Coordinates of C-alpha atoms and ligand atoms in Angstrom, one line a residue:
X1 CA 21.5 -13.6 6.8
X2 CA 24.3 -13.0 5.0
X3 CA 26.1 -9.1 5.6
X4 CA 27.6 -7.6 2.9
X5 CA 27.2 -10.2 0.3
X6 CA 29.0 -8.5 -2.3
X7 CA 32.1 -8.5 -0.4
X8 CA 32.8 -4.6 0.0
X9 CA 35.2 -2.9 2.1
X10 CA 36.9 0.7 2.1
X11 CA 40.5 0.5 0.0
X12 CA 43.2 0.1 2.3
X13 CA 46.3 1.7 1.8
X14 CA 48.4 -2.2 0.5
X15 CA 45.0 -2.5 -1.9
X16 CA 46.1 1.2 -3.8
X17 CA 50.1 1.2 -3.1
X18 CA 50.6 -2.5 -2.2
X19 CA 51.6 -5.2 -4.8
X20 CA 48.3 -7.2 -4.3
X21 CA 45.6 -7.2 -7.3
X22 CA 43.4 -4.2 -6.5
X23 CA 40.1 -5.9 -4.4
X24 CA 36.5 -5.8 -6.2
X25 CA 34.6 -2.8 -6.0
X26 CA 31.2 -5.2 -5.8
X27 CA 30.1 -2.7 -8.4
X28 CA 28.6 -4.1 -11.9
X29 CA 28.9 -1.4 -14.8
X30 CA 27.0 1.8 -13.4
X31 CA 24.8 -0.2 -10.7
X32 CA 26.4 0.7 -7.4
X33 CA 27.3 -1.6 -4.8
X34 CA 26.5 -0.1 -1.5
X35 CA 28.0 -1.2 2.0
X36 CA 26.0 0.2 5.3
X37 CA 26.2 2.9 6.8
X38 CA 28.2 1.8 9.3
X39 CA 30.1 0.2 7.0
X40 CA 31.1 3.5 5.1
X41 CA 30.7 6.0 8.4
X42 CA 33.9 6.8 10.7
X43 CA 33.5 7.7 14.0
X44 CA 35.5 10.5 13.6
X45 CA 34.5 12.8 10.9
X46 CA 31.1 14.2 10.7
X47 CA 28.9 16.1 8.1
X48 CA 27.7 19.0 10.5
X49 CA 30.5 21.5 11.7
X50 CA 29.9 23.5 14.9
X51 CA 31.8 27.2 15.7
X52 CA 33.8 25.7 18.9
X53 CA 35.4 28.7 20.2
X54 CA 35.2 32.6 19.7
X55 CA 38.1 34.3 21.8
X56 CA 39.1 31.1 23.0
X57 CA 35.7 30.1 24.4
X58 CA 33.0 28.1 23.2
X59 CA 30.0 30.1 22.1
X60 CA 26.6 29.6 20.4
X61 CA 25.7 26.2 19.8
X62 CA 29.3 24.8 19.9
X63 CA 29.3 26.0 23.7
X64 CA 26.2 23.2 24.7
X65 CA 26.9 20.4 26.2
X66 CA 26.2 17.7 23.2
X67 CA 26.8 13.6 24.6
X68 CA 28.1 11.5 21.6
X69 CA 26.5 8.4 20.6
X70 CA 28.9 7.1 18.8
X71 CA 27.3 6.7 15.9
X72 CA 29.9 7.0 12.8
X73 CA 29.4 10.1 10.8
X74 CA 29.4 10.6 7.1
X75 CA 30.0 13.7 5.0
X76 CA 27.1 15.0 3.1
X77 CA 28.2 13.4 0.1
X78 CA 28.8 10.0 1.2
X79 CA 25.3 10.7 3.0
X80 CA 23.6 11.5 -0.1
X81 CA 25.0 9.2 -2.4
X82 CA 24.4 6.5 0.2
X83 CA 20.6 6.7 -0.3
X84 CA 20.9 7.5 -4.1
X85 CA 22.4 4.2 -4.6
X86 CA 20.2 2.3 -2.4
X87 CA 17.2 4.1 -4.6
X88 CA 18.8 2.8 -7.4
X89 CA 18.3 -0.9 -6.2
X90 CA 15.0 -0.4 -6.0
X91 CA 11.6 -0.7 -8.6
X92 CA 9.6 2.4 -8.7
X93 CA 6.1 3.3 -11.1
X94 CA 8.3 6.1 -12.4
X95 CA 10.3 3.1 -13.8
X96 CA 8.2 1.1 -15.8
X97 CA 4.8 -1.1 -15.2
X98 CA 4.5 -2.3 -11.4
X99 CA 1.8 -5.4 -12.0
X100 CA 1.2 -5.8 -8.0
X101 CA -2.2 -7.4 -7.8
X102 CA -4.3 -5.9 -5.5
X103 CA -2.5 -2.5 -4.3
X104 CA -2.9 -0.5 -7.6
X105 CA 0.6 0.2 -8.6
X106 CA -0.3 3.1 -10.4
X107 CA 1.1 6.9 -11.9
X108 CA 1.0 9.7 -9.8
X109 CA 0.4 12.8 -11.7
X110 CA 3.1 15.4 -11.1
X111 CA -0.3 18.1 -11.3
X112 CA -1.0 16.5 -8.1
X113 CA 2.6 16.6 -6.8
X114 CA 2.4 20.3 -7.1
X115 CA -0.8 21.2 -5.7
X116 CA -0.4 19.0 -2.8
X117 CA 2.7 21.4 -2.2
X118 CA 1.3 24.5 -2.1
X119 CA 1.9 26.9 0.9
X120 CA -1.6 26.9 2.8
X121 CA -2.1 23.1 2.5
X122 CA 1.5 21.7 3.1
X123 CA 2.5 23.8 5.8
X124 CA -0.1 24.2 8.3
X125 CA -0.3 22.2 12.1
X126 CA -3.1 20.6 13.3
X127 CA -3.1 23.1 16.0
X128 CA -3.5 26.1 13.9
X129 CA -6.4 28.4 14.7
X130 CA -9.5 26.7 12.5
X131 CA -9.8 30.5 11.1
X132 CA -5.9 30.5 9.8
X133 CA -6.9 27.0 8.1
X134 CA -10.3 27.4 6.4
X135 CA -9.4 26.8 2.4
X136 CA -7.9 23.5 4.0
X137 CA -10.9 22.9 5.8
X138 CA -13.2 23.6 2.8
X139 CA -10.7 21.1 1.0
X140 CA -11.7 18.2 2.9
X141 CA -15.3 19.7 3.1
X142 CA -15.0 19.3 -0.8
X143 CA -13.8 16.1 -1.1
X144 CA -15.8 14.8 1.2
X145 CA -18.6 15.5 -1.0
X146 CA -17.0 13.8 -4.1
X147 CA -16.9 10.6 -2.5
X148 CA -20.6 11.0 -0.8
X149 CA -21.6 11.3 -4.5
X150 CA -19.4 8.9 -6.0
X151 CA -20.4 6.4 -3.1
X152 CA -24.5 7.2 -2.7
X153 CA -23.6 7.0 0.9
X154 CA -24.8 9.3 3.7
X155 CA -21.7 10.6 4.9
X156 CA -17.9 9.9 5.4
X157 CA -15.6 9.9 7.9
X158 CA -12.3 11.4 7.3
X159 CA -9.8 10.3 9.6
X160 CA -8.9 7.2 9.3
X161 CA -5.5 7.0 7.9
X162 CA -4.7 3.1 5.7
X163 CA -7.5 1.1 4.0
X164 CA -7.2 -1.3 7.6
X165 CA -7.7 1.6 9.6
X166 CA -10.5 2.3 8.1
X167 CA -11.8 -1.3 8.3
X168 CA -11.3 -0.7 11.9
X169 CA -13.2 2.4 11.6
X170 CA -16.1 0.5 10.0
X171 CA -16.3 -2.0 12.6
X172 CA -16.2 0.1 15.4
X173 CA -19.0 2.3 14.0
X174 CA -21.3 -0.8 13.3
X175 CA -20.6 -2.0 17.1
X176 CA -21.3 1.6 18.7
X177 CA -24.3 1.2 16.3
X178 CA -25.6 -2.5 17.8
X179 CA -24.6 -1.5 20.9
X180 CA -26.8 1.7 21.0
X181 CA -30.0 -0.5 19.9
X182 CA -29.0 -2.5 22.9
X183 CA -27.7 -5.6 20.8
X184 CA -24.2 -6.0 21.4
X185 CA -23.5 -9.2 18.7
X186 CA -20.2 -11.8 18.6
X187 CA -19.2 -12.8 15.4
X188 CA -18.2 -10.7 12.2
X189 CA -18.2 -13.3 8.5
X190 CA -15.3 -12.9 6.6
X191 CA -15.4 -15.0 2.7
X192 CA -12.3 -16.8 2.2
X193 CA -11.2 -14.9 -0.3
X194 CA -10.9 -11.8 1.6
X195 CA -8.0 -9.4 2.2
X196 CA -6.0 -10.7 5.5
X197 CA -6.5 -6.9 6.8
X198 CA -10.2 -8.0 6.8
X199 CA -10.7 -10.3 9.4
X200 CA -7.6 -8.6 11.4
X201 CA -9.5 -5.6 11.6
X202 CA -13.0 -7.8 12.7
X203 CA -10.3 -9.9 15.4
X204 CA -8.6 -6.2 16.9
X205 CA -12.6 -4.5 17.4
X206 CA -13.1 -7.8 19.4
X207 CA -15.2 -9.9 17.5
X208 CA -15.4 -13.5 16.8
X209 CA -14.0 -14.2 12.9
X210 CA -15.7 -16.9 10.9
X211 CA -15.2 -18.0 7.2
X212 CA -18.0 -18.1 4.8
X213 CA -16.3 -20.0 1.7
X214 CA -16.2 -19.0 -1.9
X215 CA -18.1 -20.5 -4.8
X216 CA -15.9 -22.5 -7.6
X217 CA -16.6 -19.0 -9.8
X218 CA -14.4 -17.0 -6.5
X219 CA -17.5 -15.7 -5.8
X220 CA -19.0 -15.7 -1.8
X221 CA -21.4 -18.9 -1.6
X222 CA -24.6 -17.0 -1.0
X223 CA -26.4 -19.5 0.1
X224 CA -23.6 -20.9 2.8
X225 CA -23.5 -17.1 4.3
X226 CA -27.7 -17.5 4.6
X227 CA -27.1 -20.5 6.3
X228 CA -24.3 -19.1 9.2
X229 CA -26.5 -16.0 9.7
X230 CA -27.9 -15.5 12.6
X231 CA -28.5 -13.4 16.1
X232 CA -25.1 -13.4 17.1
X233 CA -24.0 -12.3 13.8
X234 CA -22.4 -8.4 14.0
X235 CA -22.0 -8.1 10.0
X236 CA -20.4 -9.3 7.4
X237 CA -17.2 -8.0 5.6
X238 CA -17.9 -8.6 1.8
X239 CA -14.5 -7.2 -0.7
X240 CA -16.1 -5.7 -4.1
X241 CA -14.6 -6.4 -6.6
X242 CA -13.4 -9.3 -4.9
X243 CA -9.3 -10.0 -4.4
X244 CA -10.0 -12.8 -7.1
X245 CA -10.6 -9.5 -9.3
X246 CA -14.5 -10.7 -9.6
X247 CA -17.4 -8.3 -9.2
X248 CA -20.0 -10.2 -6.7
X249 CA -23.1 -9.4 -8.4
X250 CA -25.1 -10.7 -5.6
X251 CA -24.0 -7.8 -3.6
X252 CA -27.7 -6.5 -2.6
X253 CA -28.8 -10.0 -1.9
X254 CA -26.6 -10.7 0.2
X255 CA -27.0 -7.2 2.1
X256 CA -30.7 -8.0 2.1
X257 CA -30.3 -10.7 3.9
X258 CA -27.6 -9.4 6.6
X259 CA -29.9 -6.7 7.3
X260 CA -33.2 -9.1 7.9
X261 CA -30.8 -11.0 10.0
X262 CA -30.2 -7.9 12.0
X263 CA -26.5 -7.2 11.1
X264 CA -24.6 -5.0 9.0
X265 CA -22.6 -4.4 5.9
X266 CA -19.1 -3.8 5.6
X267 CA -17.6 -3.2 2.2
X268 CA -14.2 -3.3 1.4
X269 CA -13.9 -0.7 -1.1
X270 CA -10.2 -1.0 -2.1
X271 CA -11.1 -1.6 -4.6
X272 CA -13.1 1.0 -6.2
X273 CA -11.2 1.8 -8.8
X274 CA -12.4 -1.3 -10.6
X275 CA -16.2 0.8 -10.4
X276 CA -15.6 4.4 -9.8
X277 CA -18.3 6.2 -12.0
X278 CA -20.0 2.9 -12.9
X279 CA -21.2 1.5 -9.6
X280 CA -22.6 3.2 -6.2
X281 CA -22.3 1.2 -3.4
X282 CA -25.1 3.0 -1.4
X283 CA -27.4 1.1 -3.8
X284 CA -26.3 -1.9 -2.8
X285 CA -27.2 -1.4 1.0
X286 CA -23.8 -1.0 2.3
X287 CA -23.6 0.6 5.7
X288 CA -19.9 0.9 5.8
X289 CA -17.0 0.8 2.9
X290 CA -13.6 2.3 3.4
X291 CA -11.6 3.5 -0.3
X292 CA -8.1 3.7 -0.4
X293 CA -7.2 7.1 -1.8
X294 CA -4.0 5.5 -3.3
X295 CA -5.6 2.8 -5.2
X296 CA -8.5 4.8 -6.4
X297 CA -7.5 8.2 -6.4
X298 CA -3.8 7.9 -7.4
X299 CA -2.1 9.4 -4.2
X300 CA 1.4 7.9 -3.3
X301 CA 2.0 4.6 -1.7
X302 CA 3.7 5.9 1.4
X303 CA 6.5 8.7 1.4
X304 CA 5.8 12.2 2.8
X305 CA 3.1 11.5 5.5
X306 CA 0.4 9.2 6.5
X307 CA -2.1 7.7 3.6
X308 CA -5.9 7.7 4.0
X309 CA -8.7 5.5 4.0
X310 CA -12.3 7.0 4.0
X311 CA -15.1 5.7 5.5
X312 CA -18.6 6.1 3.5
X313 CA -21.6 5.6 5.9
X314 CA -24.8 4.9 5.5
X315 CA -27.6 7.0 7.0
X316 CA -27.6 4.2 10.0
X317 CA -24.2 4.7 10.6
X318 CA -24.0 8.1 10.1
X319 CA -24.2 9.1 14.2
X320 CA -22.0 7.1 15.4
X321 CA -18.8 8.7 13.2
X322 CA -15.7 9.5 14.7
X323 CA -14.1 12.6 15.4
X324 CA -12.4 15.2 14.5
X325 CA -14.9 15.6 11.4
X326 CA -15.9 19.0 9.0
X327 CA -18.9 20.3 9.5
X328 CA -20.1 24.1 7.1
X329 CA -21.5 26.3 9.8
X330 CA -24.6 28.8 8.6
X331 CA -22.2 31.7 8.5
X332 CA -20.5 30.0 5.5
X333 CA -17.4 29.3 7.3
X334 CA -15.7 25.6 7.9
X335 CA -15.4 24.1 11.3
X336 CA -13.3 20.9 12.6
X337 CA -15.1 19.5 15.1
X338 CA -13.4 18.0 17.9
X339 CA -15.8 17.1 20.8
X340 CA -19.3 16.6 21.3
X341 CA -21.0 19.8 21.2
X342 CA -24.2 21.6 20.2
X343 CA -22.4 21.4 17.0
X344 CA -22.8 18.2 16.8
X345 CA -25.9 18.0 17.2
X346 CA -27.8 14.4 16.9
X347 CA -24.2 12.4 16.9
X348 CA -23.2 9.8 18.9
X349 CA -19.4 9.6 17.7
X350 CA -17.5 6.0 19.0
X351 CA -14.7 8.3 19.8
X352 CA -11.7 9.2 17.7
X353 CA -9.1 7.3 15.5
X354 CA -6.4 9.4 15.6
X355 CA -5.1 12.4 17.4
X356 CA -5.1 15.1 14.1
X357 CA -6.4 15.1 10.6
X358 CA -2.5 14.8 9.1
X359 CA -3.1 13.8 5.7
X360 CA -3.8 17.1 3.8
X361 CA -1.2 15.6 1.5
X362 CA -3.1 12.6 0.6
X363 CA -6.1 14.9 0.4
X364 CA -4.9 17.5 -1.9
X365 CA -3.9 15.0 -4.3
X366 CA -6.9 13.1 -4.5
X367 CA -9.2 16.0 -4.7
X368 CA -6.5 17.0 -7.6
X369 CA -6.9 13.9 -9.4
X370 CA -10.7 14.0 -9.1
X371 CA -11.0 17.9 -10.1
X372 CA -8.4 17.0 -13.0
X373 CA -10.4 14.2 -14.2
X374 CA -13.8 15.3 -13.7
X375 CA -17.2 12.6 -12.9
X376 CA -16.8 11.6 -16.7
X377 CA -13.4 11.0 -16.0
X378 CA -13.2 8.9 -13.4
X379 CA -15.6 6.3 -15.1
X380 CA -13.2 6.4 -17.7
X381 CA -10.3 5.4 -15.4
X382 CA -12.8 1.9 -14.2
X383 CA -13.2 1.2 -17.3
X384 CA -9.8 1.5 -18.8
X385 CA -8.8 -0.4 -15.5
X386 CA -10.9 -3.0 -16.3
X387 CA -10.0 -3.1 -20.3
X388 CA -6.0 -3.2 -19.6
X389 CA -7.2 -6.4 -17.1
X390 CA -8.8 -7.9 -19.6
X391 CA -6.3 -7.2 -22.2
X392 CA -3.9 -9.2 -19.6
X393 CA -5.9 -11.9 -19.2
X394 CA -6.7 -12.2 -22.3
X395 CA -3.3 -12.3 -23.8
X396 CA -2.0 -14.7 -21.5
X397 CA -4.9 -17.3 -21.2
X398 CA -3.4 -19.8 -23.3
X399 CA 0.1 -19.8 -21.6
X400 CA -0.8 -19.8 -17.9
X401 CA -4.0 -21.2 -16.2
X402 CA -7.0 -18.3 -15.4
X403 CA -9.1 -20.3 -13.6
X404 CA -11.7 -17.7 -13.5
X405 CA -11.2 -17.0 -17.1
X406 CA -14.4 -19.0 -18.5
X407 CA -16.7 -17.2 -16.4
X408 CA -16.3 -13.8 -18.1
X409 CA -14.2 -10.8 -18.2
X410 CA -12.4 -9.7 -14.9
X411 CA -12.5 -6.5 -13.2
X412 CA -9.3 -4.7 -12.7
X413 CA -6.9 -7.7 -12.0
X414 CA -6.5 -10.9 -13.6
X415 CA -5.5 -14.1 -12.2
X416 CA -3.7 -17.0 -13.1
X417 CA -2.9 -20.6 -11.1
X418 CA 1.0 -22.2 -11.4
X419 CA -1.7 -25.5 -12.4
X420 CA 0.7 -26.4 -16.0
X421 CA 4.6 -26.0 -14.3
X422 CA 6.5 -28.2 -15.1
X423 CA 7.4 -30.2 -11.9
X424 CA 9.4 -28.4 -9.1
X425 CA 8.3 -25.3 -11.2
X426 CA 6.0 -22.3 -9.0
X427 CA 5.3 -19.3 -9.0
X428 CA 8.2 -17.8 -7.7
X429 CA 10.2 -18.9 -10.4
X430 CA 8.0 -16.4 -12.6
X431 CA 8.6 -13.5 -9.8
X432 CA 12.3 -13.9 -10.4
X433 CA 12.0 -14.5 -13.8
X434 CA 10.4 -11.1 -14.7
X435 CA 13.0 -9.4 -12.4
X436 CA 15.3 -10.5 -15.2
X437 CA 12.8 -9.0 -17.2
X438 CA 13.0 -5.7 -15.6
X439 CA 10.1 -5.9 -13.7
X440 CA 8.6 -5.8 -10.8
X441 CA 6.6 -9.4 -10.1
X442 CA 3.4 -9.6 -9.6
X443 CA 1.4 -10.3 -6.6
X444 CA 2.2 -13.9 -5.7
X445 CA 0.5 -16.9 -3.4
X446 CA -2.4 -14.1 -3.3
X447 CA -5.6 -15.0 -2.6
X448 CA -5.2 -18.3 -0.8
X449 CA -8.4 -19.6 -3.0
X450 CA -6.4 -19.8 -6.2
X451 CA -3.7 -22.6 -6.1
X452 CA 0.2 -20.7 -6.6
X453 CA -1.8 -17.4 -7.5
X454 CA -0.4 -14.8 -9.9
X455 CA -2.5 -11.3 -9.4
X456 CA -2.0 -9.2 -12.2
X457 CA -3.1 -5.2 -11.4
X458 CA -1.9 -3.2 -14.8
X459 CA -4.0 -0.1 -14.0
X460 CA -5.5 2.6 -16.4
X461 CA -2.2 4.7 -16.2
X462 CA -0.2 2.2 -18.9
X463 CA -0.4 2.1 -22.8
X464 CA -1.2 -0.5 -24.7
X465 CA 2.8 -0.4 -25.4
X466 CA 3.8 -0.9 -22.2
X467 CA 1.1 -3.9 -21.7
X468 CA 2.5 -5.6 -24.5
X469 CA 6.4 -5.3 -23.7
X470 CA 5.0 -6.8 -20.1
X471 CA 2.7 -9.6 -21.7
X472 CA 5.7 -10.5 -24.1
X473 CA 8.4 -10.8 -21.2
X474 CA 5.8 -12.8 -19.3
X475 CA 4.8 -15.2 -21.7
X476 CA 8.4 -16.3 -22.5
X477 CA 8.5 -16.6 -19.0
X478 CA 5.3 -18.6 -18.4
X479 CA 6.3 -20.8 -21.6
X480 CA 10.1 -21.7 -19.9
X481 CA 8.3 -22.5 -16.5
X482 CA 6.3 -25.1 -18.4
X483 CA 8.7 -26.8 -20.2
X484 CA 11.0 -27.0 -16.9
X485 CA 13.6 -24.8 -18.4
X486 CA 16.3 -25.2 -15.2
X487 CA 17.8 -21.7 -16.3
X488 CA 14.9 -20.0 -14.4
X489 CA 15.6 -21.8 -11.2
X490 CA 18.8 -19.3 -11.2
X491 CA 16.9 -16.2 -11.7
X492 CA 16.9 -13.6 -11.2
X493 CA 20.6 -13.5 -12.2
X494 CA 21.0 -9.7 -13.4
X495 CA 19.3 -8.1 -10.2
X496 CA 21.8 -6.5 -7.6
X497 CA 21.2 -9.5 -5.2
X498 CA 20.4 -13.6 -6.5
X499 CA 17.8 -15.3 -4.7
X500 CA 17.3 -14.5 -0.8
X501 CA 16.1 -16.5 1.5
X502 CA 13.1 -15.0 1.8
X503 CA 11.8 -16.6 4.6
X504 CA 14.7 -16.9 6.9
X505 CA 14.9 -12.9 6.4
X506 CA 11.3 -12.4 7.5
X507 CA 10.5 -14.9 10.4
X508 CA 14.9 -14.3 11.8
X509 CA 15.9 -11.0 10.7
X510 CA 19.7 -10.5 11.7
X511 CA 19.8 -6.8 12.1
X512 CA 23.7 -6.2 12.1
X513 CA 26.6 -4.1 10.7
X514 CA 30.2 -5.4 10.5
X515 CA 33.1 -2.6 11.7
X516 CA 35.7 -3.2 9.2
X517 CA 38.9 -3.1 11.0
X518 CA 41.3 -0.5 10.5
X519 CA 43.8 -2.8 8.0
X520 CA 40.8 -3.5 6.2
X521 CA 41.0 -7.6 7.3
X522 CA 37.8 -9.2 8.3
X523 CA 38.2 -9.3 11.6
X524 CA 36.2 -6.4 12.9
X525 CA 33.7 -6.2 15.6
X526 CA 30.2 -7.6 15.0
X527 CA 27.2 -5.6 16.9
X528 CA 24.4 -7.5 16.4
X529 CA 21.0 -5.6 17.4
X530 CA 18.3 -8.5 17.2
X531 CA 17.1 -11.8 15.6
X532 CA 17.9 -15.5 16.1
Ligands
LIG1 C1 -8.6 -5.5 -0.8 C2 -7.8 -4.7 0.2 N1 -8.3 -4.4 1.4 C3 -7.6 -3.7 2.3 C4 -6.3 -3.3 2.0 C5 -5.6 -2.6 3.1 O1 -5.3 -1.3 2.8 P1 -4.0 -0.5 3.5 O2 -2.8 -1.2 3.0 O3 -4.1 0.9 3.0 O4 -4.2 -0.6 5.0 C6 -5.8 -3.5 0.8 C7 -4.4 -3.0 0.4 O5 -4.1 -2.7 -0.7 C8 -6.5 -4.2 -0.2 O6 -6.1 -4.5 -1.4

């Protein structure tokens, strides 16, 4: 991996009073080039300035004894334009449309933002007294109950903090389940198609993964997943819609027959918000379904805490929950509770899946959104998910291949195959294309079922204007790719950074900075901290 491709360095004193041309600034009209931080840093200065001495001896802080690292320091203003910059590089949904298939790029309203910051929710530990913390308690008390009702399902387990970890969740409820009726089972059935998270998260409880393979509609083959069941058979982890964007309508079928069988039902329920409002999964005899709150319920990918992942039960499951869970006691107050106890009376908990209940962010937010939007509401949002999908698919069908496209509408996503490139042309070559574009690419190579897939998520936050502007860009795009237009093999070419080796930077990450010497020649010292 190349460091500082653009070629920075700090000015030397020859580059602004020498005779030599002035050396390149990397920078391209007002998009900054940025060095790092080591790059820009000097050992000797520093942003944070400490009374030494008060009558010629140290005092207060100044006065501890502090051992350097040797880090280089920066000002505050070098620090803070160093990440402003870096931000700049980057795509954001406060940008424009972010089409990422299958993780719901979508707007997150500011109403949220603010709630989700007021004092009593964002400022309390985990080890506050439960009677200091009780609107916060009721909030997740609250919310709870919102996705009980939107779900049908029993009950729902709070803690878990990413869609996986709630997979994980799942699965280790369903074994403390089998293993309480005495029938400790081997194998969980994962469909091709199915999120990589899914049979990780089957793999990490300890169970045997096998495939169950899709249908040539991307649906599961129902009657290949009769076949494998069987006594050794845990469950089966079914995604609904499906990562081809595909509803399974067999859904209860294939629960009834997992239950005769004597297993149990995992749902992946990322991706709800193709059927909030529309579609409960409890009636589809689902014991187990984890929703992301950031796909659904428009919290933030990442940034300012852990996510969330709720687990929906089914009466079955219910027992074996983990802890630390709500419970209202008879007095009216809330309780958190944290160890089997009378309290608990009837549970059988697998234990716990993390130390605290830390997302109140997460949880302010999505209760926010739901509050905000209301039951009617939130059908709208599947439904205008599902209608911008369509509107994709729709609009593109006769430029790229949708192999699912004759079957009927999609849900929330659309899909589309490279099968039409002109030779040497793939996917990728659209990805960088649209960069050129300005935006972000889709989801690429993404589910393994479809050949060079392209997974298309608009969401229900974008207008028809913005839809179009994207359809437009990508059907130039898709229409050079076919007619083997070489220009695109150079793309993207207005990005801060050409094409990267992608895979060299993933599977041998260099991780190293570059001292610049102090005549600014290339001769500094190179620290490398890893890779190969
Ligand atoms: C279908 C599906 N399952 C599981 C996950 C994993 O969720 P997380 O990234 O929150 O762990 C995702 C992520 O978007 C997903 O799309």
């Amino acid at each position: 991996m190349t460091i500082n491709p653009s070629g920075w360095r700090p000015a030397t004193p020859s580059d602004v009073h020498g005779e030599a041309p002035p050396t390149t600034t990397g920078n391209r009209a007002l998009m900054l080039e940025e060095p790092l931080l080591f790059e820009i840093g000097s050992r000797d200065q520093t942003g944070v300035d400490f009374d030494r001495s008060v009558d010629g001896a140290d005092a207060g802080l100044g006065g501890l004894l502090r051992t350097s690292l040797d880090l280089p320091g920066l000002s505050e203003p070098q620090a803070v334009r160093h990440y402003t910059r870096l931000s700049r590089q980057n795509y954001a949904i406060d940008l424009g449309l972010f089409p990422l298939g299958s993780c719901t790029m979508k707007h997150n309203p500011r109403l949220n933002e603010k709630v989700a910051r007021m004092a009593g929710f964002a400022d309390i530990h985990p080890l506050q007294p439960q009677e200091t913390v009780q609107g916060a308690l009721e909030l997740i008390d609250t919310l709870a109950h919102w996705l009980i009702t939107l779900t049908g399902m029993n009950a729902v387990a709070m803690s878990p903090k990413a869609g996986a970890h709630g997979e994980l969740c799942g699965i280790l409820a369903i074994r403390a389940a089998l293993e309480a009726r005495g029938d400790a089972r081997s194998v969980v059935l994962v469909p091709e198609s199915a999120h990589g998270t899914n049979p990780a998260s089957a793999a990490f409880a300890g169970y045997k993964v096998e495939g169950i393979p899709a249908t040539a509609a991307g649906r599961v083959d129902l009657g290949a997943l009769k076949a494998r069941l069987g006594p050794d058979v845990a469950a089966v982890m079914i995604t609904n819609p499906n990562t081809c964007g595909l509803f399974e309508p067999e859904m209860k079928a294939i629960s009834d027959a997992v239950h005769a069988a004597g297993g149990l039902v995992y749902c992946d329920g990322a991706n709800f918000n193709a059927i909030v409002g529309r579609v409960r999964p409890g009636d589809l005899g689902i014991d187990a379904m984890h929703i992301n709150l950031h796909k659904t319920f428009s919290t933030p990918h990442g940034g300012g805490g852990p996510g969330s992942g709720p687990v929906v039960l089914s009466e079955a499951l219910t027992p074996f929950a983990p802890l630390p869970y709500v419970v209202k006691s008879s007095e009216g107050g809330y309780q958190l509770v944290e160890e089997e106890t009378a309290l608990a009376e009837g549970s059988d908990s697998f234990g716990r899946m993390v130390a605290f209940h830390g997302q109140m962010g997460m949880f302010t937010r999505a209760l926010a959104y739901m509050l905000s939007h209301g039951a009617d509401g939130l059908r709208q949002v599947a439904e205008d998910a599902v209608l911008n999908a369509n509107y994709v698919l729709r609009s593109l069908e006769d430029v790229l291949d949708a192999p699912f496209a004759s079957s009927g509408p999609c849900m929330h996503e659309a899909i589309f195959s490279d099968r039409g490139f002109a030779d040497g042309f793939s996917t990728i070559d659209v990805a960088k294309g649209l960069i050129d574009e300005g935006f972000h690419p889709m989801t690429m190579y993404f589910p393994l079922v479809v050949h060079g897939a392209m997974l298309i998520e608009p969401t229900e936050t974008e207008s028809k204007a913005s839809l179009d502007q994207f359809i437009v860009a990508l059907r130039s795009i898709a229409g050079r790719a076919r007619a083997g237009d070489e220009a695109l093999k150079a793309a993207p070419i207005f990005a801060p950074r050409r094409r990267l080796d992608e895979t060299l930077a993933a599977r041998k990450p260099v991780l190293a900075w570059k001292t610049p010497a102090p005549d600014g020649a290339d001769n500094g010292e190179v620290v490398e901290v890893g890779g190969g």
